[in-house]
Tab-separated table of C-alpha atoms in Angstrom:
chain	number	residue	atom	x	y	z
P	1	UNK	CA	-0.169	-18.414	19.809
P	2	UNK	CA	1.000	-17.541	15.952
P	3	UNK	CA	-1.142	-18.034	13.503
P	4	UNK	CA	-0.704	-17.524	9.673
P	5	UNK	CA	-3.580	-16.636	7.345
P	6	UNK	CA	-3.910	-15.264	4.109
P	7	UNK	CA	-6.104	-11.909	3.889
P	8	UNK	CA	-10.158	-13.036	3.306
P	9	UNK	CA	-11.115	-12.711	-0.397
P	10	UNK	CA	-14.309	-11.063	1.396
P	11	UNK	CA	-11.926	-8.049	1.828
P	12	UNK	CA	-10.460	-7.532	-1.283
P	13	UNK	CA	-12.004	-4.589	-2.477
P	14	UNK	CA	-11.439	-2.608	0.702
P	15	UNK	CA	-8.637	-1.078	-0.361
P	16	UNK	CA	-11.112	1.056	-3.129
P	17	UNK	CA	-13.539	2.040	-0.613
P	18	UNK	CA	-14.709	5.392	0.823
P	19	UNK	CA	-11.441	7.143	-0.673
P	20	UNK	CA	-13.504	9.403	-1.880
P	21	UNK	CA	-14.325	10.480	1.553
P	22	UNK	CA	-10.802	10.987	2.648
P	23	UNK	CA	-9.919	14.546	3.759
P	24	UNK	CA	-6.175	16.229	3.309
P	25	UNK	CA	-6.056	17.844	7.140
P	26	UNK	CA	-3.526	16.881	9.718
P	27	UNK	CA	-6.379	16.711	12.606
P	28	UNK	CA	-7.173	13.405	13.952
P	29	UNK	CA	-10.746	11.840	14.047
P	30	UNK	CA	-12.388	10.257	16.799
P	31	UNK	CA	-15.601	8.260	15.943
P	32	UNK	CA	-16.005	6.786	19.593
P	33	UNK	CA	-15.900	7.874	23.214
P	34	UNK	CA	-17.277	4.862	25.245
P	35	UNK	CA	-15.915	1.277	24.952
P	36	UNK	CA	-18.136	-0.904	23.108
P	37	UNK	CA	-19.455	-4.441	23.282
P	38	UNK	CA	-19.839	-7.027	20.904
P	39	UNK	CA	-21.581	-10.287	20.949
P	40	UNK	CA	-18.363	-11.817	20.944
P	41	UNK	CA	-17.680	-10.099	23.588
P	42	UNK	CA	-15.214	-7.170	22.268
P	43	UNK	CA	-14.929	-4.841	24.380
P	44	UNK	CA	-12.762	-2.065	23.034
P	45	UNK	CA	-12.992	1.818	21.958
P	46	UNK	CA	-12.357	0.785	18.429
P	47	UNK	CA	-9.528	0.536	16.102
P	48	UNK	CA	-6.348	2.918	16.518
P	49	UNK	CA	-4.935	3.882	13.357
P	50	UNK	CA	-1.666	5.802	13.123
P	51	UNK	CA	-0.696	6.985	9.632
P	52	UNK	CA	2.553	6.948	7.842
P	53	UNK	CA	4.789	9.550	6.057
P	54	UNK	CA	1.951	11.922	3.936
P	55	UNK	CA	-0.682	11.068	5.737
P	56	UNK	CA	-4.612	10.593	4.980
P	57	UNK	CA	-5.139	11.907	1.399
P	58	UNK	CA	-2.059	10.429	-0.223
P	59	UNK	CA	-4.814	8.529	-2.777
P	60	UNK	CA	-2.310	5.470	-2.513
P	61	UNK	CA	-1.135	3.611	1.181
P	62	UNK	CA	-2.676	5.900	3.427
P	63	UNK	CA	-5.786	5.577	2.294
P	64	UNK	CA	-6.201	2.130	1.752
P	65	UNK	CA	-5.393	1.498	5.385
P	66	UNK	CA	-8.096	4.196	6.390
P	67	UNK	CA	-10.727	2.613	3.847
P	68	UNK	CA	-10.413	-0.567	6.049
P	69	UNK	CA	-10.845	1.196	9.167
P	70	UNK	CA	-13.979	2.646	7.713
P	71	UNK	CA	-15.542	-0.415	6.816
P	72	UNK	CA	-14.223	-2.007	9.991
P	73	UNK	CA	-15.982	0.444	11.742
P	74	UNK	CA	-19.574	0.356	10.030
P	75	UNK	CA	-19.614	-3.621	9.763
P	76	UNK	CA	-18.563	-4.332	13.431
P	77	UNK	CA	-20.141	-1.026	14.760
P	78	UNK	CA	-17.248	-0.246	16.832
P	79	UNK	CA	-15.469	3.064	17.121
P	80	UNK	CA	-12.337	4.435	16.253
P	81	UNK	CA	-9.562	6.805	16.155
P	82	UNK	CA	-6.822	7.849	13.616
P	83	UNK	CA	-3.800	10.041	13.638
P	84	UNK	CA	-1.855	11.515	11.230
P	85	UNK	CA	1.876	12.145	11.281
P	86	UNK	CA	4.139	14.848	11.786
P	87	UNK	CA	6.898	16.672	9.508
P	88	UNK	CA	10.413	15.566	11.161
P	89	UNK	CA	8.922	13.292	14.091
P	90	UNK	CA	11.040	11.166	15.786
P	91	UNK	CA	10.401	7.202	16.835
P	92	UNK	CA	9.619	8.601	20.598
P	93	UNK	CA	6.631	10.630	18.654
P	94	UNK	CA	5.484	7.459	17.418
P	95	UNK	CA	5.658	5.544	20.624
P	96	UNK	CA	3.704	8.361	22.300
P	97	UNK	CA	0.962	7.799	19.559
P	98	UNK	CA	0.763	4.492	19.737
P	99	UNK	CA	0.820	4.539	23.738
P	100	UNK	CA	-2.076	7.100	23.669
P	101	UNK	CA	-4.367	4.860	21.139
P	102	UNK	CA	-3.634	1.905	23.089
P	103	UNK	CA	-4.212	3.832	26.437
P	104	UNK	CA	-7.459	5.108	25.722
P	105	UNK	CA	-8.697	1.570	24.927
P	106	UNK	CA	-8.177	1.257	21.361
P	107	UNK	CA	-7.820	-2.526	20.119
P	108	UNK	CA	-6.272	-3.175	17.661
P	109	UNK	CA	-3.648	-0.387	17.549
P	110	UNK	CA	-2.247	-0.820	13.568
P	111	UNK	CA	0.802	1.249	12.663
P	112	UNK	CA	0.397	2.176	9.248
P	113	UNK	CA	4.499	1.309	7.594
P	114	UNK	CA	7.700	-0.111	8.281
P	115	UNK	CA	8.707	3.568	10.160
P	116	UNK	CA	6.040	2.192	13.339
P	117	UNK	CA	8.197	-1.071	14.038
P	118	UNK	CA	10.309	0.433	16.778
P	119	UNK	CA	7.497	1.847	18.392
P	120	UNK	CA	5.449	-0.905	18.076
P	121	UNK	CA	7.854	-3.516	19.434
P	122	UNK	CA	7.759	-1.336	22.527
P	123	UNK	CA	4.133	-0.435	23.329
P	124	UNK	CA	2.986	-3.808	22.625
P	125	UNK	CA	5.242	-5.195	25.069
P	126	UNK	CA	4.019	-1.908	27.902
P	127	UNK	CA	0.455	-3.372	26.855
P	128	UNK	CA	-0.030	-7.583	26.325
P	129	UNK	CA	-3.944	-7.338	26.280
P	130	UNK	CA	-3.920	-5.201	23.119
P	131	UNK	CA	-3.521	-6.241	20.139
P	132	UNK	CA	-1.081	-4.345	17.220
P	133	UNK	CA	-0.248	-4.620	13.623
P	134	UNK	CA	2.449	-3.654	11.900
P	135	UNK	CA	1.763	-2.729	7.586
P	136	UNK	CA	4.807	-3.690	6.130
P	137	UNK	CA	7.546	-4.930	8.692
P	138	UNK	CA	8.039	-8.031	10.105
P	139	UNK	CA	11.239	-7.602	12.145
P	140	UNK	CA	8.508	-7.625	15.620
P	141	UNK	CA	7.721	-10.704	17.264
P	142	UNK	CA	5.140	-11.241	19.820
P	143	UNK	CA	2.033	-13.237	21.057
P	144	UNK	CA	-0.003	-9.728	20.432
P	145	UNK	CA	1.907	-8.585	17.243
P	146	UNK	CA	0.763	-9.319	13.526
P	147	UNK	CA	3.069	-8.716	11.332
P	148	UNK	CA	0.339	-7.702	7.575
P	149	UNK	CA	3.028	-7.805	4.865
P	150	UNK	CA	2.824	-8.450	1.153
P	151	UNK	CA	4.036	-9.659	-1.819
P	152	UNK	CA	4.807	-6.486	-3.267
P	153	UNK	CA	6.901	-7.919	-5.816
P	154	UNK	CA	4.398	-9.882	-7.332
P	155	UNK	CA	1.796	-7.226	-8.322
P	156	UNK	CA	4.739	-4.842	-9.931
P	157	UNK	CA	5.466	-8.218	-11.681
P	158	UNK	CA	2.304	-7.752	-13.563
P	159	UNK	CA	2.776	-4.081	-13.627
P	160	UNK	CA	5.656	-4.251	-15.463
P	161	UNK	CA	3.768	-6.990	-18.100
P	162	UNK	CA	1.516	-4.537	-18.889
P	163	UNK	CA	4.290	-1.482	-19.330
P	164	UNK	CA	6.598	-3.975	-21.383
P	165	UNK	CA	3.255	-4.853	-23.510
P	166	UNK	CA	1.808	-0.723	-23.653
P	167	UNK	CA	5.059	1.105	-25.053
P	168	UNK	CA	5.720	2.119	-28.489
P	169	UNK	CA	9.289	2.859	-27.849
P	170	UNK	CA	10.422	-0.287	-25.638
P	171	UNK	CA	11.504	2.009	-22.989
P	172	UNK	CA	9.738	2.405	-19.970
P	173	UNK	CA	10.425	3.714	-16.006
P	174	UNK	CA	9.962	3.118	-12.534
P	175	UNK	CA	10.128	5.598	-9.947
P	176	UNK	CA	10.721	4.867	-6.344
P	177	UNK	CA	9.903	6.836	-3.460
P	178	UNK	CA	13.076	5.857	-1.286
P	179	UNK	CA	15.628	3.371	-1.913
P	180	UNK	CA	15.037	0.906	0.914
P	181	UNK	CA	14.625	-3.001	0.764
P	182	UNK	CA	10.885	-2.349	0.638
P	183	UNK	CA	10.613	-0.414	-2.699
P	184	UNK	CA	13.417	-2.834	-4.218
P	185	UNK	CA	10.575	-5.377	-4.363
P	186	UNK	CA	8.511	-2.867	-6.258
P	187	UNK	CA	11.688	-2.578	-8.704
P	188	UNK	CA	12.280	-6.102	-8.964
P	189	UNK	CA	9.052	-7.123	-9.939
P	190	UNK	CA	8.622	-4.787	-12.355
P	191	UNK	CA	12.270	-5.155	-13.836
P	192	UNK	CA	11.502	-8.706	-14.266
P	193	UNK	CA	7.808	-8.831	-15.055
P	194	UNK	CA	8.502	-6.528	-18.115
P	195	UNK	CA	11.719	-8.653	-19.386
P	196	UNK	CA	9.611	-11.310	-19.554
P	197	UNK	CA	7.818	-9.894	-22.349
P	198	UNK	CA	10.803	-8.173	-23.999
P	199	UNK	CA	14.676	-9.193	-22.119
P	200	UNK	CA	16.128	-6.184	-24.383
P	201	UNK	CA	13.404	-3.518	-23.018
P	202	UNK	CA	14.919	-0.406	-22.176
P	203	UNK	CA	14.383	0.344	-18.406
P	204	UNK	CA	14.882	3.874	-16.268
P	205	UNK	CA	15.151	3.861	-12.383
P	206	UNK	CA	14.750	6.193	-9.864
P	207	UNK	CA	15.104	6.550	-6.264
P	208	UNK	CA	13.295	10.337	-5.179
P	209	UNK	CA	15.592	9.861	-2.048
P	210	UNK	CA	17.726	7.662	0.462
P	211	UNK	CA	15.679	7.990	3.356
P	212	UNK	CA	11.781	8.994	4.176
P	213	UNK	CA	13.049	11.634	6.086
P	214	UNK	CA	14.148	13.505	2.838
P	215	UNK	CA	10.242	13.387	1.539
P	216	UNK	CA	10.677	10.643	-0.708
P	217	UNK	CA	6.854	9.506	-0.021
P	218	UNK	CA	5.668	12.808	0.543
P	219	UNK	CA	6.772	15.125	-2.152
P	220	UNK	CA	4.892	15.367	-5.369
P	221	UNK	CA	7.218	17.814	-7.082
P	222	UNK	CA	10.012	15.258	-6.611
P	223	UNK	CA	7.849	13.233	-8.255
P	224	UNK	CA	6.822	15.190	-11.049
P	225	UNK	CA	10.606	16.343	-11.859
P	226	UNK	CA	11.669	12.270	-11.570
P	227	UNK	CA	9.164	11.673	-14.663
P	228	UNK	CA	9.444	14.711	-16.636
P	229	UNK	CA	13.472	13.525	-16.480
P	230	UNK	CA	12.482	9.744	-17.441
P	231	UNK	CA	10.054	11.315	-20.652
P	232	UNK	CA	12.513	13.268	-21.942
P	233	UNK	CA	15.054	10.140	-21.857
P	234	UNK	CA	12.452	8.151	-23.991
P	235	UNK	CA	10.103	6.020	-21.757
P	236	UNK	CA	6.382	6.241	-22.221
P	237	UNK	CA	5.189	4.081	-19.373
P	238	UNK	CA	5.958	5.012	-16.014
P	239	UNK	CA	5.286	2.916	-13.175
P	240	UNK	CA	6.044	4.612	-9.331
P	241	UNK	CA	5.899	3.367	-5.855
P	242	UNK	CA	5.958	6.609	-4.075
P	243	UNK	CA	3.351	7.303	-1.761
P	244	UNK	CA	2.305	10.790	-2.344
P	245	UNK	CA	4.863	11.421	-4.522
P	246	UNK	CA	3.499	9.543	-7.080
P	247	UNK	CA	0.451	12.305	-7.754
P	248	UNK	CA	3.386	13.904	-9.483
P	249	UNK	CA	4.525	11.235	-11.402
P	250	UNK	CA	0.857	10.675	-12.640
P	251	UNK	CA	-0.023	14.139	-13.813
P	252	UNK	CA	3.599	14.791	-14.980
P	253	UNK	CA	2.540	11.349	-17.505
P	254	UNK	CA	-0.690	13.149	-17.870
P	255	UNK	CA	0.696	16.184	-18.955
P	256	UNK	CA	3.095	14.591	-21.692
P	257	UNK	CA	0.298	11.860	-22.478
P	258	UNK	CA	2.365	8.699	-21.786
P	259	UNK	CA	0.871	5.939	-19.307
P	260	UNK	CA	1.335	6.038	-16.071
P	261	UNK	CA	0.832	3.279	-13.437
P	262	UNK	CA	-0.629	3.524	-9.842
P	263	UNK	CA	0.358	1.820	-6.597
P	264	UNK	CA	-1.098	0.489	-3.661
P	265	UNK	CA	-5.033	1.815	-4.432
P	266	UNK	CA	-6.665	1.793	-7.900
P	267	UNK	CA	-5.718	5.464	-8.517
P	268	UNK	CA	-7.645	5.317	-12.137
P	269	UNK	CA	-11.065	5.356	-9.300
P	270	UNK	CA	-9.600	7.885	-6.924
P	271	UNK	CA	-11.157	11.465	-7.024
P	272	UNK	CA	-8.227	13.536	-6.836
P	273	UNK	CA	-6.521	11.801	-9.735
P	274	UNK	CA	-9.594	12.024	-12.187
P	275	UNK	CA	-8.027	14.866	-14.570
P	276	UNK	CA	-5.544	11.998	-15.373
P	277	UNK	CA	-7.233	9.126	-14.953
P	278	UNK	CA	-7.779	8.511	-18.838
P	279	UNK	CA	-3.293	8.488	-18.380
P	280	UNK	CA	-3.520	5.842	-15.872
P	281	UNK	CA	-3.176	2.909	-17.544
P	282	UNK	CA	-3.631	0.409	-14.075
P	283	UNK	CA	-2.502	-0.021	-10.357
P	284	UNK	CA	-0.249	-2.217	-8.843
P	285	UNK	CA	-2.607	-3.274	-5.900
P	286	UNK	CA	-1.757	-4.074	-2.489
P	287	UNK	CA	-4.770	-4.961	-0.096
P	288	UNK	CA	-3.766	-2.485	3.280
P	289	UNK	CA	-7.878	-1.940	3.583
P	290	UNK	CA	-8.067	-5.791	3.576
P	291	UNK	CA	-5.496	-6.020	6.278
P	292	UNK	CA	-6.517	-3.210	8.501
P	293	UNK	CA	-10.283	-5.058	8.188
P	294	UNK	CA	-9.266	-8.761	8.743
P	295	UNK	CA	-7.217	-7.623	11.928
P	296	UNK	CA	-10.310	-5.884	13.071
P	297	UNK	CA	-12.170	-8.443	12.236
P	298	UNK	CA	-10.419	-11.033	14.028
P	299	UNK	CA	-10.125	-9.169	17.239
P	300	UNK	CA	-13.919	-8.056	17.357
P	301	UNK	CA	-14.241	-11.906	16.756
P	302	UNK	CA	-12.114	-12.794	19.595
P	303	UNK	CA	-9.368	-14.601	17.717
P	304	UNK	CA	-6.955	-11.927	17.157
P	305	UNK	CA	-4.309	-13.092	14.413
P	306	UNK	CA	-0.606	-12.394	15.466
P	307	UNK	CA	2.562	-13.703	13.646
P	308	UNK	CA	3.346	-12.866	10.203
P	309	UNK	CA	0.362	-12.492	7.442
P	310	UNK	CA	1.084	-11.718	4.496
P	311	UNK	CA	-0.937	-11.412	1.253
P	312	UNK	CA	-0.107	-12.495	-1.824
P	313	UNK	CA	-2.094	-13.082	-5.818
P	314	UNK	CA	-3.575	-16.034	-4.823
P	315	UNK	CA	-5.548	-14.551	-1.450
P	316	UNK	CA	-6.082	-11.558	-3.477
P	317	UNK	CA	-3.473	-9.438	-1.164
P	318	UNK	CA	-1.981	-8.353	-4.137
P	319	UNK	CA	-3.104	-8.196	-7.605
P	320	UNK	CA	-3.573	-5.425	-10.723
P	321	UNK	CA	-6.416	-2.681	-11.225
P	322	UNK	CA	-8.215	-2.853	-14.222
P	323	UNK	CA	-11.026	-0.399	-13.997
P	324	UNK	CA	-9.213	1.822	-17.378
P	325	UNK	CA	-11.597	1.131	-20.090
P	326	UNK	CA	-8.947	2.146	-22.362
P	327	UNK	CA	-6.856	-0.688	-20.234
P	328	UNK	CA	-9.530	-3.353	-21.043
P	329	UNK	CA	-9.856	-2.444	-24.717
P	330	UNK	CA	-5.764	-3.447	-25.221
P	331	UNK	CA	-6.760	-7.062	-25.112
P	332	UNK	CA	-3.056	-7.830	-26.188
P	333	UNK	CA	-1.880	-6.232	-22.759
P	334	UNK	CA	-5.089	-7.216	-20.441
P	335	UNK	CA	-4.507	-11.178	-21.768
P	336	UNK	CA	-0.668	-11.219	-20.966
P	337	UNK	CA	-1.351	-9.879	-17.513
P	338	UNK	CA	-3.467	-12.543	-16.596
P	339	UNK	CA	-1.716	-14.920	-17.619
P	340	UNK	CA	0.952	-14.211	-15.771
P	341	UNK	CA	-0.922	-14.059	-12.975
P	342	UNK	CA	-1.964	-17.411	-13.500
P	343	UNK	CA	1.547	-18.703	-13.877
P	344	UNK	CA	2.667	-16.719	-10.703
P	345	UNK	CA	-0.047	-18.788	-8.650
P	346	UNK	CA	0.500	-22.007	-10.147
P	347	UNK	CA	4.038	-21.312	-9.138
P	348	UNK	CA	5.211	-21.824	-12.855
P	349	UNK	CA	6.892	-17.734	-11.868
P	350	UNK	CA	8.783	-17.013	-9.059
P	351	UNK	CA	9.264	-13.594	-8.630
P	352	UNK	CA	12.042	-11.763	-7.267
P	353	UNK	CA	12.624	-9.654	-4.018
P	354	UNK	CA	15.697	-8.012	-5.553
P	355	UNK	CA	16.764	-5.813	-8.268
């Protein structure tokens, strides 16, 4: 039966963990090769993980999904096995992946994006006993589907605070990876979120492409030509929701020392990005490592969720980074953002879904 639940406060800061650890190859890993038992009385290989467009080592979605599959797997001491993606697959690729995960015994089998929900909808219904999560769709309906969505909108709301509070020039940019209904929410919140400081603000927008095919998540260049284009207009605060793409947009910032804001993970912490951290004025969170872990969690537990969950500010699904000391110092930016935070969970904000 359908349950909704908000993502467990425990798992919050999933979504920060182990990134360090993540590698850039296309192999898969395979942590497990018997099925295990829990006290609960689990059963399963593990977790199946099956990435989305760029793969393990984008240092935004990605990786937030595979931090929770770490932790999922060292906390429950289960196995586990994840796959990455290829260029120019089609959904019968994805079906195959998902088919082999949930084959070999994997449970639960999480598709990692909106791309999976095709595939998804079918293997789940080839295999009722397994459970399967979707990241970001909720067209798929089943007793053994959940459906771990967000409130994008909500954290670019604050994202877009802190841009319209940061610039010296009133003019500030948001770069999307593709223009979809997904990254619109990204847009929306931060359109709105930063005309609530300033309605006259001055804001660029950007689409990299019209579909992922096209490398719109996957293409750092496209990325770092997007901002260099938006800098030269006049904006010095660039917020992106691009995947992989958005390494470009960061060091392009970097490069021409205007802030830059990160998505999904708290890219001011991640590794890769350090050169440009002190550039990276915060991150627009979303909790995947919390979702991939609670759906573990709950079928390790024997309670497997299903329906539609979806994380928002107040479960801490969604919120803002603020590990930039430079960030914290700006107490004139830091204090707007929580506020409205505050006002977004006492509902005195409702933020929009579309540009």
């Amino acid at each position: 039966m359908s349950r909704r639940t908000r993502f467990s406060q425990a798992a919050v800061a999933v979504s920060v963990i182990a990134l360090a650890a993540v590698g850039c190859g296309k192999s898969s890993t395979d942590t497990s090769s018997d099925s295990k038992k829990s006290s609960s009385g689990y059963s399963g290989k593990g977790i199946g993980l099956a990435y989305d467009i760029g793969g393990k080592g984008d240092q935004s979605f990605n990786d937030a999904a595979f931090a929770g599959f770490q932790k999922a797997e060292t906390e429950f001491k289960i196995g586990g096995r994840d796959i990455e993606p290829q260029d120019g697959e089609s959904d019968a690729d994805k079906v195959q992946r998902l088919e082999q995960l949930a084959k070999s015994g994997y449970n639960p089998v999480i598709g990692v994006g909106f791309v999976y929900a095709p595939a998804v909808k079918e293997v789940a219904a080839k295999y009722p006993k397994t459970t399967f999560g979707i990241i970001d769709d909720e067209q798929d309906k089943a007793a053994n589907i959940a459906d771990l969505v967000f409130h994008e909108e909500q954290s670019s709301y604050l994202a877009g605070v802190a841009a319209a509070k940061a610039t010296k020039k009133n003019h500030i940019g948001f770069i999307g990876g593709v223009d979809i209904p997904l990254i619109h929410k990204f847009e929306a919140g931060f359109d709105q979120g930063a005309k609530s400081v300033n309605p006259s603000i001055k804001i660029e927008s950007q689409y990299l492409t019209q579909t992922p095919q096209e490398g719109g998540f996957a293409s750092p260049d496209k990325g770092k030509d997007a901002a260099a284009g938006q800098i030269e207009k006049g904006a010095d605060v660039l917020y992106h929701a691009a995947g992989l793409s958005g390494q470009g947009v960061i060091s392009e910032a970097a490069s021409k020392k205007v802030w830059a804001i990160g998505v999904d993970s708290d890219q001011y912490a991640q590794s890769s990005l350090a050169k440009y951290k002190d550039w990276i004025l915060g991150s627009a969170l979303k909790n995947v490592g919390g979702a991939v872990y609670d759906l573990a969690k709950s079928v390790v537990d024997g309670k497997p969720l299903s329906g539609v969950v979806r994380g928002d500010l107040k479960s801490g699904g969604v919120g803002f980074a603020d590990s930039n000391p430079k960030y914290k110092a700006m107490t004139d930016v830091a204090g707007a953002v929580d506020k409205a935070k505050q006002d977004i969970i006492d509902g005195k904000v409702t933020v929009k879904t579309t540009p």
